[in-house]
Amino acid sequence: MQVARHVVCAVSGGVDSAVAALLLRRRGYQVTGVFMKNWDSLDEHGVCTADRDCEDAYRVCRILDIPFRQVSYAKEYWNDVFSDFLNEYEKGRTPNPDIVCNKHIKFRCFFNYAVDNLGADAVATGHYARTSLEDEEVFQQKHIKRPEGLFRNRFEVRNAVKLLQAADSFKDQTFFLSQVPQEALRRTLFPLGELTKDFVKKIAAENRLHHVLQKKESMGICFIGKRNFENFILEYLQPRPGRFISIEDNKVLGTHKGWFLYTLGQRANIGGLREPWYVVDKDGAKGDVLVAPRTDHPALYRDLLRTGRVHWIAEEPPAALVRDKMMECHFRFRHQMALVRRVLQRGRVPGQREDPTSGAVRLHTAEGPENVQRGQG
């Protein structure tokens, strides 16, 4: 008699992870639920939301009759996610901590814990995503430790697993999984990949999971919650007062508490002005934020974006890009932004040697140049 496959499922106290664990049980797997506590935060009533979520996750496991574990990655989250978040803001960039959390916490710390400590044959999450492997193919994958450092990219991965969009295009979360390492992706199941959100809610309602079904869906950055974003950031970064300056006539329109608080393309709430103005550029040396009126202002558009080191899910750049130094692709820089066809061009950053994993990236349509509006990303 074949022993049931052991799948360790991340449970967050929400409806998606609860239904993911339920579906794994239905497939006949031995399932263990693991709750990750990554941040200690209080809501507006002084209640620790992580403790409340942990209780909900524990109750899910009780209902499903599966073992429950709790782990804390607060230290790792601070070092790898939150510190990176603050450093990026100080440099004037807008990071996405959800992407970084998935890369370092869920698909490194949690993955290693599940495999090394709990003996998992595979891990699972409640993300709306799919891979190119069927369940049985996932269980056949061997856990091979990739070398770190200089020779990492020379480590060949045969038949790399692909990350695929979910059937529910509106809920698709592959944007947030875009930096998941290949070694974790090949041993991950996404039970909700073929389902819609409405159907997931229906399953929860039919299986006594009403306590998670009634919860509001978590949105935004977990460690900020409902707090004012500017006030939160200024608890950790020193204010750097500066000016809002019109891109059209260099007129000073108002003042702000820090140029790093603003993202290219976002609306700048300038006190005393009724009409909307949008961030075009930032001058870190002077502390000025340059703004333009109207969302269709020419200064808000660019036909060239540059990137640093690229994370290839397959661990190697596509052959077409290596051969031709350009390739057609679909592009987005925000979750739920419509995918647009662009040409990715490999280039050299001035002052640096050419690197196949980084450099200048030119974005234009296959037919010719086309401006891309700058927006929050």
mmCIF file of C-alpha atoms in Angstrom:
data_model
loop_
_atom_site.group_PDB
_atom_site.id
_atom_site.type_symbol
_atom_site.label_atom_id
_atom_site.label_comp_id
_atom_site.label_asym_id
_atom_site.label_seq_id
_atom_site.Cartn_x
_atom_site.Cartn_y
_atom_site.Cartn_z
ATOM 1 C CA MET A 1 0.000 0.000 0.000
ATOM 2 C CA GLN A 2 1.408 3.362 -1.086
ATOM 3 C CA VAL A 3 2.039 5.879 1.674
ATOM 4 C CA ALA A 4 0.103 9.115 1.225
ATOM 5 C CA ARG A 5 2.144 12.041 -0.056
ATOM 6 C CA HIS A 6 2.891 14.635 2.622
ATOM 7 C CA VAL A 7 2.025 18.207 1.603
ATOM 8 C CA VAL A 8 2.739 21.118 3.944
ATOM 9 C CA CYS A 9 0.284 23.935 3.241
ATOM 10 C CA ALA A 10 0.767 27.529 4.353
ATOM 11 C CA VAL A 11 -2.391 28.633 6.193
ATOM 12 C CA SER A 12 -2.880 32.353 6.817
ATOM 13 C CA GLY A 13 -6.289 32.421 8.468
ATOM 14 C CA GLY A 14 -7.917 33.493 5.200
ATOM 15 C CA VAL A 15 -10.391 31.762 2.919
ATOM 16 C CA ASP A 16 -7.954 30.997 0.074
ATOM 17 C CA SER A 17 -5.391 29.033 2.109
ATOM 18 C CA ALA A 18 -8.220 27.280 3.979
ATOM 19 C CA VAL A 19 -9.779 26.001 0.756
ATOM 20 C CA ALA A 20 -6.331 25.093 -0.599
ATOM 21 C CA ALA A 21 -5.755 22.840 2.429
ATOM 22 C CA LEU A 22 -9.243 21.365 2.047
ATOM 23 C CA LEU A 23 -8.676 20.491 -1.621
ATOM 24 C CA LEU A 24 -5.368 18.822 -0.790
ATOM 25 C CA ARG A 25 -7.127 16.665 1.790
ATOM 26 C CA ARG A 26 -9.713 15.697 -0.815
ATOM 27 C CA ARG A 27 -6.930 14.521 -3.115
ATOM 28 C CA GLY A 28 -5.895 12.048 -0.436
ATOM 29 C CA TYR A 29 -2.685 13.735 0.673
ATOM 30 C CA GLN A 30 -1.395 13.870 4.222
ATOM 31 C CA VAL A 31 -1.668 17.612 4.917
ATOM 32 C CA THR A 32 -0.024 19.738 7.599
ATOM 33 C CA GLY A 33 -1.027 23.375 8.041
ATOM 34 C CA VAL A 34 1.664 25.932 8.927
ATOM 35 C CA PHE A 35 0.965 29.499 10.033
ATOM 36 C CA MET A 36 3.791 32.009 9.560
ATOM 37 C CA LYS A 37 4.030 34.968 11.910
ATOM 38 C CA ASN A 38 6.154 37.528 10.127
ATOM 39 C CA TRP A 39 5.148 40.828 11.707
ATOM 40 C CA ASP A 40 3.726 41.961 15.057
ATOM 41 C CA SER A 41 1.139 44.608 14.341
ATOM 42 C CA LEU A 42 -1.803 46.112 16.224
ATOM 43 C CA ASP A 43 -5.042 47.206 14.606
ATOM 44 C CA GLU A 44 -6.990 50.362 15.489
ATOM 45 C CA HIS A 45 -8.346 48.604 18.605
ATOM 46 C CA GLY A 46 -4.911 47.560 19.899
ATOM 47 C CA VAL A 47 -5.401 43.903 18.947
ATOM 48 C CA CYS A 48 -2.528 41.969 17.370
ATOM 49 C CA THR A 49 -3.875 40.991 13.950
ATOM 50 C CA ALA A 50 -1.299 38.191 13.574
ATOM 51 C CA ASP A 51 -2.608 36.496 16.740
ATOM 52 C CA ARG A 52 -6.163 36.733 15.459
ATOM 53 C CA ASP A 53 -5.154 35.288 12.084
ATOM 54 C CA CYS A 54 -3.270 32.484 13.833
ATOM 55 C CA GLU A 55 -6.405 31.557 15.786
ATOM 56 C CA ASP A 56 -8.419 31.463 12.561
ATOM 57 C CA ALA A 57 -5.769 29.288 10.882
ATOM 58 C CA TYR A 58 -5.735 26.903 13.868
ATOM 59 C CA ARG A 59 -9.527 26.641 13.688
ATOM 60 C CA VAL A 60 -9.315 25.788 9.972
ATOM 61 C CA CYS A 61 -6.934 22.931 10.749
ATOM 62 C CA ARG A 62 -9.246 21.678 13.491
ATOM 63 C CA ILE A 63 -12.193 21.634 11.083
ATOM 64 C CA LEU A 64 -10.160 19.832 8.426
ATOM 65 C CA ASP A 65 -8.643 17.489 11.027
ATOM 66 C CA ILE A 66 -5.046 18.156 9.991
ATOM 67 C CA PRO A 67 -1.963 18.922 12.150
ATOM 68 C CA PHE A 68 -1.225 22.592 12.838
ATOM 69 C CA ARG A 69 2.171 24.227 13.258
ATOM 70 C CA GLN A 70 3.181 27.815 13.926
ATOM 71 C CA VAL A 71 6.535 29.339 12.992
ATOM 72 C CA SER A 72 7.921 32.839 13.434
ATOM 73 C CA TYR A 73 10.004 34.517 10.767
ATOM 74 C CA ALA A 74 9.841 37.998 12.283
ATOM 75 C CA LYS A 75 13.640 38.328 12.354
ATOM 76 C CA GLU A 76 14.043 37.111 8.777
ATOM 77 C CA TYR A 77 11.186 39.344 7.639
ATOM 78 C CA TRP A 78 12.807 42.385 9.243
ATOM 79 C CA ASN A 79 16.237 41.644 7.720
ATOM 80 C CA ASP A 80 15.207 40.496 4.236
ATOM 81 C CA VAL A 81 11.919 42.292 3.572
ATOM 82 C CA PHE A 82 11.343 45.319 5.777
ATOM 83 C CA SER A 83 14.942 46.586 5.770
ATOM 84 C CA ASP A 84 14.993 46.234 1.981
ATOM 85 C CA PHE A 85 11.682 48.143 1.864
ATOM 86 C CA LEU A 86 13.162 51.080 3.815
ATOM 87 C CA ASN A 87 16.435 51.061 1.869
ATOM 88 C CA GLU A 88 14.600 51.184 -1.445
ATOM 89 C CA TYR A 89 12.435 54.097 -0.300
ATOM 90 C CA GLU A 90 15.500 56.006 0.868
ATOM 91 C CA LYS A 91 16.913 55.610 -2.642
ATOM 92 C CA GLY A 92 13.725 57.059 -4.123
ATOM 93 C CA ARG A 93 12.347 53.798 -5.497
ATOM 94 C CA THR A 94 8.998 52.134 -4.756
ATOM 95 C CA PRO A 95 9.539 48.494 -3.690
ATOM 96 C CA ASN A 96 6.920 45.767 -3.564
ATOM 97 C CA PRO A 97 7.375 43.946 -0.215
ATOM 98 C CA ASP A 98 4.881 41.208 -1.178
ATOM 99 C CA ILE A 99 7.185 40.061 -3.985
ATOM 100 C CA VAL A 100 10.214 40.130 -1.680
ATOM 101 C CA CYS A 101 8.294 38.301 1.074
ATOM 102 C CA ASN A 102 7.353 35.486 -1.271
ATOM 103 C CA LYS A 103 10.951 35.197 -2.452
ATOM 104 C CA HIS A 104 12.645 35.148 0.950
ATOM 105 C CA ILE A 105 10.014 34.073 3.497
ATOM 106 C CA LYS A 106 7.393 31.810 1.904
ATOM 107 C CA PHE A 107 9.547 30.168 -0.733
ATOM 108 C CA ARG A 108 12.823 30.017 1.168
ATOM 109 C CA CYS A 109 12.283 29.974 4.952
ATOM 110 C CA PHE A 110 8.899 28.208 4.881
ATOM 111 C CA PHE A 111 9.920 25.920 2.019
ATOM 112 C CA ASN A 112 13.111 24.822 3.798
ATOM 113 C CA TYR A 113 11.230 24.299 7.074
ATOM 114 C CA ALA A 114 8.597 22.164 5.361
ATOM 115 C CA VAL A 115 11.144 19.988 3.540
ATOM 116 C CA ASP A 116 13.901 19.764 6.153
ATOM 117 C CA ASN A 117 11.915 19.795 9.412
ATOM 118 C CA LEU A 118 8.530 18.295 8.466
ATOM 119 C CA GLY A 119 9.664 15.949 5.702
ATOM 120 C CA ALA A 120 7.321 17.400 3.089
ATOM 121 C CA ASP A 121 7.082 15.841 -0.359
ATOM 122 C CA ALA A 122 5.736 19.196 -1.578
ATOM 123 C CA VAL A 123 4.527 22.535 -0.258
ATOM 124 C CA ALA A 124 1.328 24.370 -1.153
ATOM 125 C CA THR A 125 -0.109 27.874 -0.826
ATOM 126 C CA GLY A 126 -3.417 29.570 -1.508
ATOM 127 C CA HIS A 127 -2.051 31.711 -4.338
ATOM 128 C CA TYR A 128 -4.002 31.958 -7.572
ATOM 129 C CA ALA A 129 -1.330 30.615 -9.904
ATOM 130 C CA ARG A 130 -0.303 27.461 -11.763
ATOM 131 C CA THR A 131 2.890 25.729 -12.850
ATOM 132 C CA SER A 132 3.737 23.536 -15.825
ATOM 133 C CA LEU A 133 3.793 20.396 -13.635
ATOM 134 C CA GLU A 134 1.003 18.032 -12.660
ATOM 135 C CA ASP A 135 0.819 16.943 -9.010
ATOM 136 C CA GLU A 136 2.582 13.621 -9.548
ATOM 137 C CA GLU A 137 5.386 15.344 -11.447
ATOM 138 C CA VAL A 138 5.882 17.682 -8.481
ATOM 139 C CA PHE A 139 6.310 14.718 -6.146
ATOM 140 C CA GLN A 140 8.976 13.252 -8.438
ATOM 141 C CA GLN A 141 11.197 16.341 -8.167
ATOM 142 C CA LYS A 142 14.440 15.956 -6.266
ATOM 143 C CA HIS A 143 15.567 18.643 -3.850
ATOM 144 C CA ILE A 144 18.980 19.705 -5.185
ATOM 145 C CA LYS A 145 20.779 22.504 -3.377
ATOM 146 C CA ARG A 146 21.845 25.134 -5.910
ATOM 147 C CA PRO A 147 25.341 26.592 -5.544
ATOM 148 C CA GLU A 148 25.530 30.181 -4.343
ATOM 149 C CA GLY A 149 27.621 33.008 -5.696
ATOM 150 C CA LEU A 150 29.677 33.353 -8.860
ATOM 151 C CA PHE A 151 28.963 30.001 -10.485
ATOM 152 C CA ARG A 152 25.244 29.837 -9.664
ATOM 153 C CA ASN A 153 24.155 30.717 -13.202
ATOM 154 C CA ARG A 154 26.313 27.910 -14.616
ATOM 155 C CA PHE A 155 24.243 25.352 -12.731
ATOM 156 C CA GLU A 156 21.992 23.969 -15.448
ATOM 157 C CA VAL A 157 18.366 23.194 -14.771
ATOM 158 C CA ARG A 158 16.938 20.698 -17.192
ATOM 159 C CA ASN A 159 13.266 21.134 -18.109
ATOM 160 C CA ALA A 160 12.772 24.206 -15.921
ATOM 161 C CA VAL A 161 9.315 24.507 -14.380
ATOM 162 C CA LYS A 162 7.253 27.403 -15.686
ATOM 163 C CA LEU A 163 5.087 29.726 -13.621
ATOM 164 C CA LEU A 164 1.703 30.041 -15.344
ATOM 165 C CA GLN A 165 -1.177 32.461 -14.900
ATOM 166 C CA ALA A 166 -4.243 31.359 -12.951
ATOM 167 C CA ALA A 167 -7.548 30.552 -14.618
ATOM 168 C CA ASP A 168 -9.108 33.515 -12.789
ATOM 169 C CA SER A 169 -7.342 36.358 -14.606
ATOM 170 C CA PHE A 170 -8.643 38.973 -12.159
ATOM 171 C CA LYS A 171 -7.283 37.142 -9.092
ATOM 172 C CA ASP A 172 -4.086 35.927 -10.782
ATOM 173 C CA GLN A 173 -1.139 36.440 -8.396
ATOM 174 C CA THR A 174 1.811 35.480 -10.569
ATOM 175 C CA PHE A 175 3.001 39.116 -10.379
ATOM 176 C CA PHE A 176 3.699 38.566 -6.672
ATOM 177 C CA LEU A 177 5.404 35.228 -7.391
ATOM 178 C CA SER A 178 7.709 36.628 -10.076
ATOM 179 C CA GLN A 179 10.900 36.133 -8.020
ATOM 180 C CA VAL A 180 10.185 32.691 -6.582
ATOM 181 C CA PRO A 181 13.298 30.482 -6.930
ATOM 182 C CA GLN A 182 13.153 27.546 -9.331
ATOM 183 C CA GLU A 183 14.064 24.949 -6.683
ATOM 184 C CA ALA A 184 10.988 25.897 -4.614
ATOM 185 C CA LEU A 185 8.631 26.311 -7.575
ATOM 186 C CA ARG A 186 9.308 22.766 -8.788
ATOM 187 C CA ARG A 187 8.010 21.356 -5.501
ATOM 188 C CA THR A 188 5.016 23.649 -5.009
ATOM 189 C CA LEU A 189 1.316 22.959 -5.550
ATOM 190 C CA PHE A 190 -1.225 25.714 -6.192
ATOM 191 C CA PRO A 191 -4.622 24.050 -5.575
ATOM 192 C CA LEU A 192 -6.566 27.208 -6.510
ATOM 193 C CA GLY A 193 -4.885 27.711 -9.878
ATOM 194 C CA GLU A 194 -7.832 26.397 -11.909
ATOM 195 C CA LEU A 195 -10.583 27.998 -9.783
ATOM 196 C CA THR A 196 -12.334 31.345 -9.600
ATOM 197 C CA LYS A 197 -12.621 33.310 -6.371
ATOM 198 C CA ASP A 198 -16.401 32.914 -6.356
ATOM 199 C CA PHE A 199 -16.078 29.135 -6.576
ATOM 200 C CA VAL A 200 -13.517 29.130 -3.752
ATOM 201 C CA LYS A 201 -15.996 31.015 -1.564
ATOM 202 C CA LYS A 202 -18.709 28.507 -2.477
ATOM 203 C CA ILE A 203 -16.469 25.605 -1.411
ATOM 204 C CA ALA A 204 -15.731 27.356 1.897
ATOM 205 C CA ALA A 205 -19.444 27.927 2.565
ATOM 206 C CA GLU A 206 -20.242 24.264 1.929
ATOM 207 C CA ASN A 207 -17.508 23.002 4.264
ATOM 208 C CA ARG A 208 -18.083 24.822 7.560
ATOM 209 C CA LEU A 209 -15.395 27.438 6.925
ATOM 210 C CA HIS A 210 -17.709 30.375 7.592
ATOM 211 C CA HIS A 211 -15.332 32.073 10.043
ATOM 212 C CA VAL A 212 -12.761 32.727 7.292
ATOM 213 C CA LEU A 213 -15.385 33.351 4.628
ATOM 214 C CA GLN A 214 -16.734 36.311 6.598
ATOM 215 C CA LYS A 215 -13.316 37.984 6.983
ATOM 216 C CA LYS A 216 -12.480 40.982 4.853
ATOM 217 C CA GLU A 217 -9.889 40.210 2.228
ATOM 218 C CA SER A 218 -6.476 41.564 3.187
ATOM 219 C CA MET A 219 -5.311 44.327 0.883
ATOM 220 C CA GLY A 220 -2.238 46.534 0.864
ATOM 221 C CA ILE A 221 1.008 46.123 2.754
ATOM 222 C CA CYS A 222 0.617 43.846 5.776
ATOM 223 C CA PHE A 223 2.846 45.769 8.176
ATOM 224 C CA ILE A 224 1.129 49.103 7.505
ATOM 225 C CA GLY A 225 -2.479 47.935 7.690
ATOM 226 C CA LYS A 226 -4.942 50.822 7.908
ATOM 227 C CA ARG A 227 -2.404 53.332 9.158
ATOM 228 C CA ASN A 228 -1.471 56.442 7.185
ATOM 229 C CA PHE A 229 1.372 55.458 4.879
ATOM 230 C CA GLU A 230 3.339 58.713 5.191
ATOM 231 C CA ASN A 231 3.154 58.732 8.980
ATOM 232 C CA PHE A 232 4.258 55.094 9.113
ATOM 233 C CA ILE A 233 7.312 55.614 6.877
ATOM 234 C CA LEU A 234 8.373 58.690 8.835
ATOM 235 C CA GLU A 235 8.524 56.566 11.988
ATOM 236 C CA TYR A 236 11.557 54.846 10.433
ATOM 237 C CA LEU A 237 13.050 57.395 8.020
ATOM 238 C CA GLN A 238 14.105 60.947 8.811
ATOM 239 C CA PRO A 239 11.858 63.636 7.265
ATOM 240 C CA ARG A 240 13.543 65.601 4.492
ATOM 241 C CA PRO A 241 11.349 68.659 3.823
ATOM 242 C CA GLY A 242 11.328 69.876 0.234
ATOM 243 C CA ARG A 243 9.288 71.592 -2.438
ATOM 244 C CA PHE A 244 6.733 70.634 -5.086
ATOM 245 C CA ILE A 245 7.799 72.340 -8.325
ATOM 246 C CA SER A 246 5.776 72.649 -11.525
ATOM 247 C CA ILE A 247 7.484 71.005 -14.512
ATOM 248 C CA GLU A 248 5.943 73.657 -16.751
ATOM 249 C CA ASP A 249 7.178 76.931 -15.231
ATOM 250 C CA ASN A 250 9.361 75.955 -12.215
ATOM 251 C CA LYS A 251 6.831 77.563 -9.891
ATOM 252 C CA VAL A 252 6.878 76.353 -6.277
ATOM 253 C CA LEU A 253 3.425 74.886 -5.580
ATOM 254 C CA GLY A 254 3.869 73.678 -2.012
ATOM 255 C CA THR A 255 6.038 71.692 0.392
ATOM 256 C CA HIS A 256 6.387 68.061 1.470
ATOM 257 C CA LYS A 257 8.090 66.039 4.223
ATOM 258 C CA GLY A 258 10.316 63.898 2.038
ATOM 259 C CA TRP A 259 10.905 63.369 -1.688
ATOM 260 C CA PHE A 260 11.276 59.615 -1.093
ATOM 261 C CA LEU A 261 7.603 59.407 -0.046
ATOM 262 C CA TYR A 262 6.429 59.853 -3.641
ATOM 263 C CA THR A 263 6.280 57.470 -6.573
ATOM 264 C CA LEU A 264 6.641 58.473 -10.198
ATOM 265 C CA GLY A 265 3.169 58.821 -11.683
ATOM 266 C CA GLN A 266 1.228 59.064 -8.448
ATOM 267 C CA ARG A 267 -1.055 61.946 -7.568
ATOM 268 C CA ALA A 268 0.643 64.464 -5.299
ATOM 269 C CA ASN A 269 -1.721 65.845 -2.688
ATOM 270 C CA ILE A 270 -0.529 69.440 -2.536
ATOM 271 C CA GLY A 271 -2.158 71.488 0.186
ATOM 272 C CA GLY A 272 -4.226 74.439 -1.032
ATOM 273 C CA LEU A 273 -4.569 73.209 -4.633
ATOM 274 C CA ARG A 274 -7.870 71.872 -5.884
ATOM 275 C CA GLU A 275 -6.682 70.562 -9.236
ATOM 276 C CA PRO A 276 -4.681 67.297 -9.285
ATOM 277 C CA TRP A 277 -0.930 67.244 -9.962
ATOM 278 C CA TYR A 278 1.151 64.139 -10.683
ATOM 279 C CA VAL A 279 4.760 63.244 -9.866
ATOM 280 C CA VAL A 280 7.063 63.413 -12.890
ATOM 281 C CA ASP A 281 10.518 63.263 -11.330
ATOM 282 C CA LYS A 282 12.384 63.615 -8.034
ATOM 283 C CA ASP A 283 15.600 65.439 -7.221
ATOM 284 C CA GLY A 284 17.128 63.722 -4.209
ATOM 285 C CA ALA A 285 19.998 66.208 -3.920
ATOM 286 C CA LYS A 286 17.729 69.246 -3.672
ATOM 287 C CA GLY A 287 14.747 67.427 -2.173
ATOM 288 C CA ASP A 288 12.408 68.692 -4.904
ATOM 289 C CA VAL A 289 9.464 66.744 -6.337
ATOM 290 C CA LEU A 290 8.624 67.778 -9.914
ATOM 291 C CA VAL A 291 4.935 67.602 -10.777
ATOM 292 C CA ALA A 292 2.726 68.054 -13.835
ATOM 293 C CA PRO A 293 -0.998 68.729 -14.278
ATOM 294 C CA ARG A 294 -3.266 66.121 -15.949
ATOM 295 C CA THR A 295 -2.728 62.386 -16.343
ATOM 296 C CA ASP A 296 -2.051 62.817 -20.077
ATOM 297 C CA HIS A 297 0.819 65.269 -19.654
ATOM 298 C CA PRO A 298 3.746 64.316 -21.971
ATOM 299 C CA ALA A 299 6.215 64.444 -19.075
ATOM 300 C CA LEU A 300 4.483 61.437 -17.505
ATOM 301 C CA TYR A 301 5.428 59.149 -20.405
ATOM 302 C CA ARG A 302 8.647 57.307 -21.253
ATOM 303 C CA ASP A 303 9.722 54.899 -23.978
ATOM 304 C CA LEU A 304 12.767 53.633 -22.079
ATOM 305 C CA LEU A 305 12.956 51.828 -18.743
ATOM 306 C CA ARG A 306 16.131 50.475 -17.190
ATOM 307 C CA THR A 307 16.451 47.491 -14.925
ATOM 308 C CA GLY A 308 19.165 46.053 -12.749
ATOM 309 C CA ARG A 309 19.762 42.345 -12.361
ATOM 310 C CA VAL A 310 16.871 40.293 -13.742
ATOM 311 C CA HIS A 311 15.428 37.261 -11.965
ATOM 312 C CA TRP A 312 14.765 34.521 -14.502
ATOM 313 C CA ILE A 313 12.367 31.915 -13.110
ATOM 314 C CA ALA A 314 14.040 29.295 -15.308
ATOM 315 C CA GLU A 315 17.418 30.541 -13.907
ATOM 316 C CA GLU A 316 18.732 31.239 -17.419
ATOM 317 C CA PRO A 317 17.718 34.040 -19.819
ATOM 318 C CA PRO A 318 15.675 32.916 -22.850
ATOM 319 C CA ALA A 319 17.743 31.700 -25.792
ATOM 320 C CA ALA A 320 16.246 34.351 -28.095
ATOM 321 C CA LEU A 321 17.452 37.154 -25.797
ATOM 322 C CA VAL A 322 20.950 35.690 -25.578
ATOM 323 C CA ARG A 323 21.140 35.149 -29.336
ATOM 324 C CA ASP A 324 19.475 38.306 -30.651
ATOM 325 C CA LYS A 325 19.880 40.608 -27.624
ATOM 326 C CA MET A 326 16.149 41.326 -27.876
ATOM 327 C CA MET A 327 12.875 39.423 -27.632
ATOM 328 C CA GLU A 328 9.146 40.027 -27.668
ATOM 329 C CA CYS A 329 7.418 39.720 -24.304
ATOM 330 C CA HIS A 330 4.358 40.742 -22.326
ATOM 331 C CA PHE A 331 4.983 43.410 -19.724
ATOM 332 C CA ARG A 332 3.405 44.818 -16.573
ATOM 333 C CA PHE A 333 4.795 46.705 -13.590
ATOM 334 C CA ARG A 334 1.687 46.605 -11.400
ATOM 335 C CA HIS A 335 -0.602 43.836 -10.202
ATOM 336 C CA GLN A 336 -3.775 43.663 -12.355
ATOM 337 C CA MET A 337 -2.300 46.045 -14.899
ATOM 338 C CA ALA A 338 -3.219 44.781 -18.372
ATOM 339 C CA LEU A 339 -0.369 42.901 -20.020
ATOM 340 C CA VAL A 340 1.036 44.776 -23.005
ATOM 341 C CA ARG A 341 3.258 43.492 -25.804
ATOM 342 C CA ARG A 342 6.734 44.963 -25.736
ATOM 343 C CA VAL A 343 10.228 44.191 -26.979
ATOM 344 C CA LEU A 344 12.833 43.547 -24.305
ATOM 345 C CA GLN A 345 16.282 44.674 -25.393
ATOM 346 C CA ARG A 346 19.441 43.669 -23.596
ATOM 347 C CA GLY A 347 21.907 46.486 -23.271
ATOM 348 C CA ARG A 348 24.895 47.703 -21.358
ATOM 349 C CA VAL A 349 24.703 50.105 -18.461
ATOM 350 C CA PRO A 350 27.216 52.933 -19.021
ATOM 351 C CA GLY A 351 30.440 52.310 -17.111
ATOM 352 C CA GLN A 352 29.768 48.589 -16.650
ATOM 353 C CA ARG A 353 30.690 45.458 -18.539
ATOM 354 C CA GLU A 354 27.901 43.800 -20.477
ATOM 355 C CA ASP A 355 25.972 41.353 -18.327
ATOM 356 C CA PRO A 356 23.329 39.001 -19.840
ATOM 357 C CA THR A 357 21.279 39.278 -16.634
ATOM 358 C CA SER A 358 21.201 43.067 -16.359
ATOM 359 C CA GLY A 359 21.570 46.329 -18.212
ATOM 360 C CA ALA A 360 19.331 48.677 -20.143
ATOM 361 C CA VAL A 361 15.888 47.476 -21.132
ATOM 362 C CA ARG A 362 14.114 49.260 -23.955
ATOM 363 C CA LEU A 363 10.367 48.808 -24.101
ATOM 364 C CA HIS A 364 8.576 49.376 -27.382
ATOM 365 C CA THR A 365 5.972 47.591 -29.436
ATOM 366 C CA ALA A 366 6.912 45.120 -32.110
ATOM 367 C CA GLU A 367 5.790 47.707 -34.676
ATOM 368 C CA GLY A 368 7.879 50.580 -33.275
ATOM 369 C CA PRO A 369 8.469 52.893 -30.297
ATOM 370 C CA GLU A 370 5.535 53.596 -28.013
ATOM 371 C CA ASN A 371 5.500 55.595 -24.822
ATOM 372 C CA VAL A 372 4.819 53.881 -21.525
ATOM 373 C CA GLN A 373 3.100 55.944 -18.859
ATOM 374 C CA ARG A 374 5.036 56.155 -15.638
ATOM 375 C CA GLY A 375 3.019 54.941 -12.706
ATOM 376 C CA GLN A 376 3.201 53.526 -9.240
ATOM 377 C CA GLY A 377 5.006 50.205 -9.286
#
